[in-house]
Amino acid sequence: NAGVTQTPKFQVLKTGQSMTLQCAQDMNHNSMYWYRQDPGMGLRLIYYSASEGTTDKGEVPNGYNVSRLNKREFSLRLESAAPSQTSVYFCASSDASRGAYEQYFGPGTRLTVT
Amino acid sequence: GENVEQHPSTLSVQEGDSAVIKCTYSDSASNYFPWYKQELGKRPQLIIDIRSNVGEKKDQRIAVTLNKTAKHFSLHITETQPEDSAVYFCAATRNTNAGKSTFGDGTTLTVKP
């Protein structure tokens, strides 16, 4: 049981480049989330998905898009990266539809935009 | 939307002392309150949680208390050890299919040997 996996672990982009962060979970969870973590700012929700085929904006969605490809996979895309998007990105999942709200986090992707 | 405030932002204690971290929330519909621990360079992991129908929950050296009327909850760590040094996050969650949580900004706990 791998839990939540994320790729890549590290990435450096130039301003204006695009990239997709991949996330997968093998726990059969219905809900998945993308957060960014900046120093001293805690975890801020970018987008979430309550089930396959649905996505919703979180607190800080601007500059990002997401795709819930299937129940296992939830990707985050930066179409035109900006230095303000330099951060650590965490994907998480939970079994919220069964009343289990504990979130399981992936190892994170450290993104630097120059 | 929900707003969660967490205090203090940093906390330093001597090994063996107790540590207390406090959070307040704004949405009275929130009913699940987890605490996550994040070690340096690692992912957040759940250490304890409490639901709104319970006032206190304990697990060995850690405990969480909830006051729904005042909308605040606290994490208590007793007999602290150097391995308790980490960032601790509280969160508030509504009972929905999405299970969306709002996190506090975190408390950096340092336990000095």
PDB file of C-alpha atoms in Angstrom:
ATOM      1  CA  ASN A   1       0.000   0.000   0.000  1.00  0.00           C
ATOM      2  CA  ALA A   2       1.841   3.101  -1.249  1.00  0.00           C
ATOM      3  CA  GLY A   3      -0.744   5.573   0.118  1.00  0.00           C
ATOM      4  CA  VAL A   4      -0.514   8.929  -1.680  1.00  0.00           C
ATOM      5  CA  THR A   5       2.272   9.389  -4.208  1.00  0.00           C
ATOM      6  CA  GLN A   6       3.356  12.560  -6.007  1.00  0.00           C
ATOM      7  CA  THR A   7       5.666  13.263  -8.909  1.00  0.00           C
ATOM      8  CA  PRO A   8       8.015  14.981  -9.349  1.00  0.00           C
ATOM      9  CA  LYS A   9       9.702  15.558  -5.970  1.00  0.00           C
ATOM     10  CA  PHE A  10      11.515  18.683  -7.139  1.00  0.00           C
ATOM     11  CA  GLN A  11      11.062  20.992 -10.114  1.00  0.00           C
ATOM     12  CA  VAL A  12      12.603  24.252 -11.303  1.00  0.00           C
ATOM     13  CA  LEU A  13      10.689  26.268 -13.896  1.00  0.00           C
ATOM     14  CA  LYS A  14      11.306  29.524 -15.662  1.00  0.00           C
ATOM     15  CA  THR A  15       8.595  32.200 -15.559  1.00  0.00           C
ATOM     16  CA  GLY A  16       5.968  31.435 -18.187  1.00  0.00           C
ATOM     17  CA  GLN A  17       6.673  27.703 -18.452  1.00  0.00           C
ATOM     18  CA  SER A  18       3.929  25.181 -17.789  1.00  0.00           C
ATOM     19  CA  MET A  19       3.924  21.887 -15.922  1.00  0.00           C
ATOM     20  CA  THR A  20       1.639  19.290 -14.408  1.00  0.00           C
ATOM     21  CA  LEU A  21       2.018  17.846 -10.919  1.00  0.00           C
ATOM     22  CA  GLN A  22       0.787  14.278 -10.642  1.00  0.00           C
ATOM     23  CA  CYS A  23      -0.900  12.681  -7.636  1.00  0.00           C
ATOM     24  CA  ALA A  24      -2.270   9.188  -7.119  1.00  0.00           C
ATOM     25  CA  GLN A  25      -3.758   7.318  -4.156  1.00  0.00           C
ATOM     26  CA  ASP A  26      -4.395   3.601  -3.731  1.00  0.00           C
ATOM     27  CA  MET A  27      -6.748   3.766  -0.719  1.00  0.00           C
ATOM     28  CA  ASN A  28      -9.989   3.975  -2.718  1.00  0.00           C
ATOM     29  CA  HIS A  29     -10.701   7.424  -1.272  1.00  0.00           C
ATOM     30  CA  ASN A  30     -13.361   9.587  -2.840  1.00  0.00           C
ATOM     31  CA  SER A  31     -11.958  13.007  -1.921  1.00  0.00           C
ATOM     32  CA  MET A  32      -8.661  14.467  -3.058  1.00  0.00           C
ATOM     33  CA  TYR A  33      -7.046  17.856  -2.417  1.00  0.00           C
ATOM     34  CA  TRP A  34      -4.196  20.068  -3.573  1.00  0.00           C
ATOM     35  CA  TYR A  35      -2.499  22.418  -1.089  1.00  0.00           C
ATOM     36  CA  ARG A  36       0.390  24.791  -1.248  1.00  0.00           C
ATOM     37  CA  GLN A  37       2.589  25.440   1.757  1.00  0.00           C
ATOM     38  CA  ASP A  38       4.557  28.653   2.057  1.00  0.00           C
ATOM     39  CA  PRO A  39       6.757  29.476   5.088  1.00  0.00           C
ATOM     40  CA  GLY A  40       4.628  30.651   8.007  1.00  0.00           C
ATOM     41  CA  MET A  41       1.401  30.376   5.980  1.00  0.00           C
ATOM     42  CA  GLY A  42       0.260  26.878   6.809  1.00  0.00           C
ATOM     43  CA  LEU A  43      -1.546  24.761   4.226  1.00  0.00           C
ATOM     44  CA  ARG A  44      -3.753  26.637   1.786  1.00  0.00           C
ATOM     45  CA  LEU A  45      -6.260  24.743  -0.314  1.00  0.00           C
ATOM     46  CA  ILE A  46      -5.926  25.274  -4.067  1.00  0.00           C
ATOM     47  CA  TYR A  47      -8.544  22.864  -5.452  1.00  0.00           C
ATOM     48  CA  TYR A  48     -10.368  19.800  -4.247  1.00  0.00           C
ATOM     49  CA  SER A  49     -12.426  16.983  -5.682  1.00  0.00           C
ATOM     50  CA  ALA A  50     -15.241  15.326  -3.728  1.00  0.00           C
ATOM     51  CA  SER A  51     -15.581  12.481  -6.237  1.00  0.00           C
ATOM     52  CA  GLU A  52     -14.501  11.342  -9.665  1.00  0.00           C
ATOM     53  CA  GLY A  53     -15.686  13.874 -12.246  1.00  0.00           C
ATOM     54  CA  THR A  54     -16.091  16.820  -9.847  1.00  0.00           C
ATOM     55  CA  THR A  55     -13.669  19.584  -8.894  1.00  0.00           C
ATOM     56  CA  ASP A  56     -14.090  22.779  -6.869  1.00  0.00           C
ATOM     57  CA  LYS A  57     -12.004  25.840  -6.103  1.00  0.00           C
ATOM     58  CA  GLY A  58     -10.371  26.272  -2.741  1.00  0.00           C
ATOM     59  CA  GLU A  59      -8.891  29.401  -1.141  1.00  0.00           C
ATOM     60  CA  VAL A  60      -6.153  30.142  -3.717  1.00  0.00           C
ATOM     61  CA  PRO A  61      -7.153  28.717  -7.166  1.00  0.00           C
ATOM     62  CA  ASN A  62      -5.859  31.521  -9.402  1.00  0.00           C
ATOM     63  CA  GLY A  63      -3.141  30.385 -11.820  1.00  0.00           C
ATOM     64  CA  TYR A  64      -3.969  26.676 -11.444  1.00  0.00           C
ATOM     65  CA  ASN A  65      -6.172  24.068 -13.081  1.00  0.00           C
ATOM     66  CA  VAL A  66      -6.930  20.511 -11.992  1.00  0.00           C
ATOM     67  CA  SER A  67      -8.150  17.265 -13.488  1.00  0.00           C
ATOM     68  CA  ARG A  68      -9.662  14.332 -11.608  1.00  0.00           C
ATOM     69  CA  LEU A  69      -8.660  11.745 -14.188  1.00  0.00           C
ATOM     70  CA  ASN A  70     -10.255   8.830 -12.338  1.00  0.00           C
ATOM     71  CA  LYS A  71     -10.838   7.855  -8.719  1.00  0.00           C
ATOM     72  CA  ARG A  72      -7.105   7.333  -8.114  1.00  0.00           C
ATOM     73  CA  GLU A  73      -5.529  10.325  -9.848  1.00  0.00           C
ATOM     74  CA  PHE A  74      -5.786  14.085  -9.361  1.00  0.00           C
ATOM     75  CA  SER A  75      -3.407  16.351 -11.286  1.00  0.00           C
ATOM     76  CA  LEU A  76      -2.548  20.033 -10.820  1.00  0.00           C
ATOM     77  CA  ARG A  77      -1.492  22.139 -13.788  1.00  0.00           C
ATOM     78  CA  LEU A  78       0.320  25.466 -13.862  1.00  0.00           C
ATOM     79  CA  GLU A  79      -0.296  26.955 -17.290  1.00  0.00           C
ATOM     80  CA  SER A  80       2.116  29.895 -17.035  1.00  0.00           C
ATOM     81  CA  ALA A  81       4.294  29.699 -13.947  1.00  0.00           C
ATOM     82  CA  ALA A  82       5.074  32.821 -11.918  1.00  0.00           C
ATOM     83  CA  PRO A  83       7.655  33.364  -9.128  1.00  0.00           C
ATOM     84  CA  SER A  84       4.728  33.742  -6.686  1.00  0.00           C
ATOM     85  CA  GLN A  85       3.964  30.060  -7.294  1.00  0.00           C
ATOM     86  CA  THR A  86       7.261  29.000  -5.751  1.00  0.00           C
ATOM     87  CA  SER A  87       6.105  26.740  -2.939  1.00  0.00           C
ATOM     88  CA  VAL A  88       5.821  23.186  -1.673  1.00  0.00           C
ATOM     89  CA  TYR A  89       2.745  21.453  -3.092  1.00  0.00           C
ATOM     90  CA  PHE A  90       1.000  18.663  -1.233  1.00  0.00           C
ATOM     91  CA  CYS A  91      -1.678  16.350  -2.523  1.00  0.00           C
ATOM     92  CA  ALA A  92      -3.953  14.639   0.000  1.00  0.00           C
ATOM     93  CA  SER A  93      -6.908  12.265   0.054  1.00  0.00           C
ATOM     94  CA  SER A  94      -9.632  11.240   2.484  1.00  0.00           C
ATOM     95  CA  ASP A  95     -12.601   8.869   2.675  1.00  0.00           C
ATOM     96  CA  ALA A  96     -14.964  11.727   3.498  1.00  0.00           C
ATOM     97  CA  SER A  97     -17.999  10.112   1.875  1.00  0.00           C
ATOM     98  CA  ARG A  98     -17.794   7.423   4.588  1.00  0.00           C
ATOM     99  CA  GLY A  99     -17.366  10.040   7.361  1.00  0.00           C
ATOM    100  CA  ALA A 100     -13.596   9.444   7.638  1.00  0.00           C
ATOM    101  CA  TYR A 101     -12.166  12.954   7.397  1.00  0.00           C
ATOM    102  CA  GLU A 102      -8.530  12.234   8.204  1.00  0.00           C
ATOM    103  CA  GLN A 103      -6.421  13.455   5.309  1.00  0.00           C
ATOM    104  CA  TYR A 104      -3.465  11.424   4.066  1.00  0.00           C
ATOM    105  CA  PHE A 105      -0.753  13.511   2.462  1.00  0.00           C
ATOM    106  CA  GLY A 106       1.709  12.766  -0.279  1.00  0.00           C
ATOM    107  CA  PRO A 107       5.440  13.517   0.148  1.00  0.00           C
ATOM    108  CA  GLY A 108       5.168  16.903  -1.571  1.00  0.00           C
ATOM    109  CA  THR A 109       6.654  18.589  -4.638  1.00  0.00           C
ATOM    110  CA  ARG A 110       9.099  21.429  -4.086  1.00  0.00           C
ATOM    111  CA  LEU A 111       8.633  23.891  -6.958  1.00  0.00           C
ATOM    112  CA  THR A 112      10.881  26.851  -7.674  1.00  0.00           C
ATOM    113  CA  VAL A 113       9.948  29.391 -10.361  1.00  0.00           C
ATOM    114  CA  THR A 114      12.757  31.709 -11.450  1.00  0.00           C
TER     115      THR A 114
ATOM    116  CA  GLY B   1     -15.976  30.585   4.803  1.00  0.00           C
ATOM    117  CA  GLU B   2     -14.228  29.010   7.755  1.00  0.00           C
ATOM    118  CA  ASN B   3     -11.389  30.873   9.494  1.00  0.00           C
ATOM    119  CA  VAL B   4      -8.999  29.081  11.853  1.00  0.00           C
ATOM    120  CA  GLU B   5      -6.577  30.968  14.082  1.00  0.00           C
ATOM    121  CA  GLN B   6      -3.749  29.157  15.848  1.00  0.00           C
ATOM    122  CA  HIS B   7      -1.540  30.338  18.727  1.00  0.00           C
ATOM    123  CA  PRO B   8       1.268  30.582  19.483  1.00  0.00           C
ATOM    124  CA  SER B   9       3.211  30.543  16.225  1.00  0.00           C
ATOM    125  CA  THR B  10       6.347  29.345  18.040  1.00  0.00           C
ATOM    126  CA  LEU B  11       6.748  27.527  21.341  1.00  0.00           C
ATOM    127  CA  SER B  12       9.912  26.470  23.104  1.00  0.00           C
ATOM    128  CA  VAL B  13       9.841  24.187  26.154  1.00  0.00           C
ATOM    129  CA  GLN B  14      12.287  22.164  28.209  1.00  0.00           C
ATOM    130  CA  GLU B  15      12.209  18.391  27.869  1.00  0.00           C
ATOM    131  CA  GLY B  16       9.683  16.993  30.313  1.00  0.00           C
ATOM    132  CA  ASP B  17       7.538  20.134  30.398  1.00  0.00           C
ATOM    133  CA  SER B  18       4.031  20.366  28.950  1.00  0.00           C
ATOM    134  CA  ALA B  19       3.098  22.215  25.752  1.00  0.00           C
ATOM    135  CA  VAL B  20      -0.296  23.675  24.860  1.00  0.00           C
ATOM    136  CA  ILE B  21      -1.384  24.945  21.443  1.00  0.00           C
ATOM    137  CA  LYS B  22      -4.728  26.675  20.967  1.00  0.00           C
ATOM    138  CA  CYS B  23      -7.003  27.153  17.960  1.00  0.00           C
ATOM    139  CA  THR B  24     -10.238  29.036  17.385  1.00  0.00           C
ATOM    140  CA  TYR B  25     -12.633  28.580  14.477  1.00  0.00           C
ATOM    141  CA  SER B  26     -15.482  30.636  13.086  1.00  0.00           C
ATOM    142  CA  ASP B  27     -17.918  28.213  11.383  1.00  0.00           C
ATOM    143  CA  SER B  28     -20.309  26.658  13.888  1.00  0.00           C
ATOM    144  CA  ALA B  29     -21.075  23.918  11.311  1.00  0.00           C
ATOM    145  CA  SER B  30     -17.528  22.511  11.628  1.00  0.00           C
ATOM    146  CA  ASN B  31     -17.616  19.258  13.544  1.00  0.00           C
ATOM    147  CA  TYR B  32     -14.297  17.462  13.022  1.00  0.00           C
ATOM    148  CA  PHE B  33     -11.055  18.889  14.429  1.00  0.00           C
ATOM    149  CA  PRO B  34      -7.792  17.115  13.589  1.00  0.00           C
ATOM    150  CA  TRP B  35      -4.240  17.906  14.611  1.00  0.00           C
ATOM    151  CA  TYR B  36      -1.356  17.158  12.246  1.00  0.00           C
ATOM    152  CA  LYS B  37       2.354  16.967  12.991  1.00  0.00           C
ATOM    153  CA  GLN B  38       4.885  17.873  10.317  1.00  0.00           C
ATOM    154  CA  GLU B  39       8.541  17.083  10.864  1.00  0.00           C
ATOM    155  CA  LEU B  40      11.133  19.054   8.935  1.00  0.00           C
ATOM    156  CA  GLY B  41      11.002  18.186   5.241  1.00  0.00           C
ATOM    157  CA  LYS B  42       8.233  15.617   5.725  1.00  0.00           C
ATOM    158  CA  ARG B  43       4.518  15.432   5.027  1.00  0.00           C
ATOM    159  CA  PRO B  44       1.853  16.344   7.636  1.00  0.00           C
ATOM    160  CA  GLN B  45       0.506  13.315   9.528  1.00  0.00           C
ATOM    161  CA  LEU B  46      -2.504  13.041  11.804  1.00  0.00           C
ATOM    162  CA  ILE B  47      -1.673  12.639  15.489  1.00  0.00           C
ATOM    163  CA  ILE B  48      -5.083  13.040  17.120  1.00  0.00           C
ATOM    164  CA  ASP B  49      -8.565  14.235  16.233  1.00  0.00           C
ATOM    165  CA  ILE B  50     -11.832  15.036  17.967  1.00  0.00           C
ATOM    166  CA  ARG B  51     -15.440  15.223  16.843  1.00  0.00           C
ATOM    167  CA  SER B  52     -17.965  17.758  18.038  1.00  0.00           C
ATOM    168  CA  ASN B  53     -19.906  15.282  20.184  1.00  0.00           C
ATOM    169  CA  VAL B  54     -16.842  14.764  22.422  1.00  0.00           C
ATOM    170  CA  GLY B  55     -15.236  17.262  24.833  1.00  0.00           C
ATOM    171  CA  GLU B  56     -11.870  15.603  25.344  1.00  0.00           C
ATOM    172  CA  LYS B  57      -9.792  12.803  23.853  1.00  0.00           C
ATOM    173  CA  LYS B  58      -6.494  11.401  25.057  1.00  0.00           C
ATOM    174  CA  ASP B  59      -3.844   9.200  23.470  1.00  0.00           C
ATOM    175  CA  GLN B  60      -0.859   8.518  25.729  1.00  0.00           C
ATOM    176  CA  ARG B  61       0.993  11.841  26.106  1.00  0.00           C
ATOM    177  CA  ILE B  62      -1.252  13.878  23.828  1.00  0.00           C
ATOM    178  CA  ALA B  63      -4.774  15.117  24.426  1.00  0.00           C
ATOM    179  CA  VAL B  64      -7.210  17.409  22.665  1.00  0.00           C
ATOM    180  CA  THR B  65     -10.019  19.406  24.260  1.00  0.00           C
ATOM    181  CA  LEU B  66     -12.940  21.033  22.461  1.00  0.00           C
ATOM    182  CA  ASN B  67     -15.259  23.806  23.596  1.00  0.00           C
ATOM    183  CA  LYS B  68     -17.980  24.061  20.935  1.00  0.00           C
ATOM    184  CA  THR B  69     -19.737  26.961  22.614  1.00  0.00           C
ATOM    185  CA  ALA B  70     -16.604  29.093  22.583  1.00  0.00           C
ATOM    186  CA  LYS B  71     -15.426  27.612  19.258  1.00  0.00           C
ATOM    187  CA  HIS B  72     -11.974  26.719  20.416  1.00  0.00           C
ATOM    188  CA  PHE B  73      -9.923  23.551  20.778  1.00  0.00           C
ATOM    189  CA  SER B  74      -6.487  22.844  22.165  1.00  0.00           C
ATOM    190  CA  LEU B  75      -3.673  20.316  21.877  1.00  0.00           C
ATOM    191  CA  HIS B  76      -1.883  19.299  25.065  1.00  0.00           C
ATOM    192  CA  ILE B  77       1.416  17.418  25.020  1.00  0.00           C
ATOM    193  CA  THR B  78       2.745  16.224  28.379  1.00  0.00           C
ATOM    194  CA  GLU B  79       6.253  15.038  29.274  1.00  0.00           C
ATOM    195  CA  THR B  80       7.628  16.503  26.067  1.00  0.00           C
ATOM    196  CA  GLN B  81      10.577  14.819  24.358  1.00  0.00           C
ATOM    197  CA  PRO B  82      13.028  16.143  21.732  1.00  0.00           C
ATOM    198  CA  GLU B  83      11.272  14.016  19.080  1.00  0.00           C
ATOM    199  CA  ASP B  84       8.119  16.084  19.678  1.00  0.00           C
ATOM    200  CA  SER B  85       9.912  19.004  17.979  1.00  0.00           C
ATOM    201  CA  ALA B  86       7.946  19.731  14.792  1.00  0.00           C
ATOM    202  CA  VAL B  87       5.314  22.015  13.298  1.00  0.00           C
ATOM    203  CA  TYR B  88       1.790  21.294  14.507  1.00  0.00           C
ATOM    204  CA  PHE B  89      -1.309  22.265  12.534  1.00  0.00           C
ATOM    205  CA  CYS B  90      -4.895  22.357  13.710  1.00  0.00           C
ATOM    206  CA  ALA B  91      -7.803  22.189  11.280  1.00  0.00           C
ATOM    207  CA  ALA B  92     -11.580  22.486  11.230  1.00  0.00           C
ATOM    208  CA  THR B  93     -13.762  20.355   8.916  1.00  0.00           C
ATOM    209  CA  ARG B  94     -17.432  20.366   7.987  1.00  0.00           C
ATOM    210  CA  ASN B  95     -19.408  17.162   7.728  1.00  0.00           C
ATOM    211  CA  THR B  96     -19.690  16.995   3.918  1.00  0.00           C
ATOM    212  CA  ASN B  97     -18.814  14.493   1.198  1.00  0.00           C
ATOM    213  CA  ALA B  98     -15.825  16.664   0.289  1.00  0.00           C
ATOM    214  CA  GLY B  99     -14.412  16.732   3.833  1.00  0.00           C
ATOM    215  CA  LYS B 100     -12.778  20.092   3.149  1.00  0.00           C
ATOM    216  CA  SER B 101     -10.555  21.280   6.005  1.00  0.00           C
ATOM    217  CA  THR B 102      -9.344  24.765   6.868  1.00  0.00           C
ATOM    218  CA  PHE B 103      -5.923  24.761   8.513  1.00  0.00           C
ATOM    219  CA  GLY B 104      -4.340  27.059  11.057  1.00  0.00           C
ATOM    220  CA  ASP B 105      -0.985  28.625  10.226  1.00  0.00           C
ATOM    221  CA  GLY B 106       0.952  26.171  12.392  1.00  0.00           C
ATOM    222  CA  THR B 107       2.974  26.197  15.609  1.00  0.00           C
ATOM    223  CA  THR B 108       6.684  25.420  15.592  1.00  0.00           C
ATOM    224  CA  LEU B 109       7.397  23.476  18.781  1.00  0.00           C
ATOM    225  CA  THR B 110      10.990  23.141  19.948  1.00  0.00           C
ATOM    226  CA  VAL B 111      11.760  20.814  22.846  1.00  0.00           C
ATOM    227  CA  LYS B 112      15.153  21.536  24.366  1.00  0.00           C
ATOM    228  CA  PRO B 113      17.001  18.553  25.897  1.00  0.00           C
TER     229      PRO B 113
END
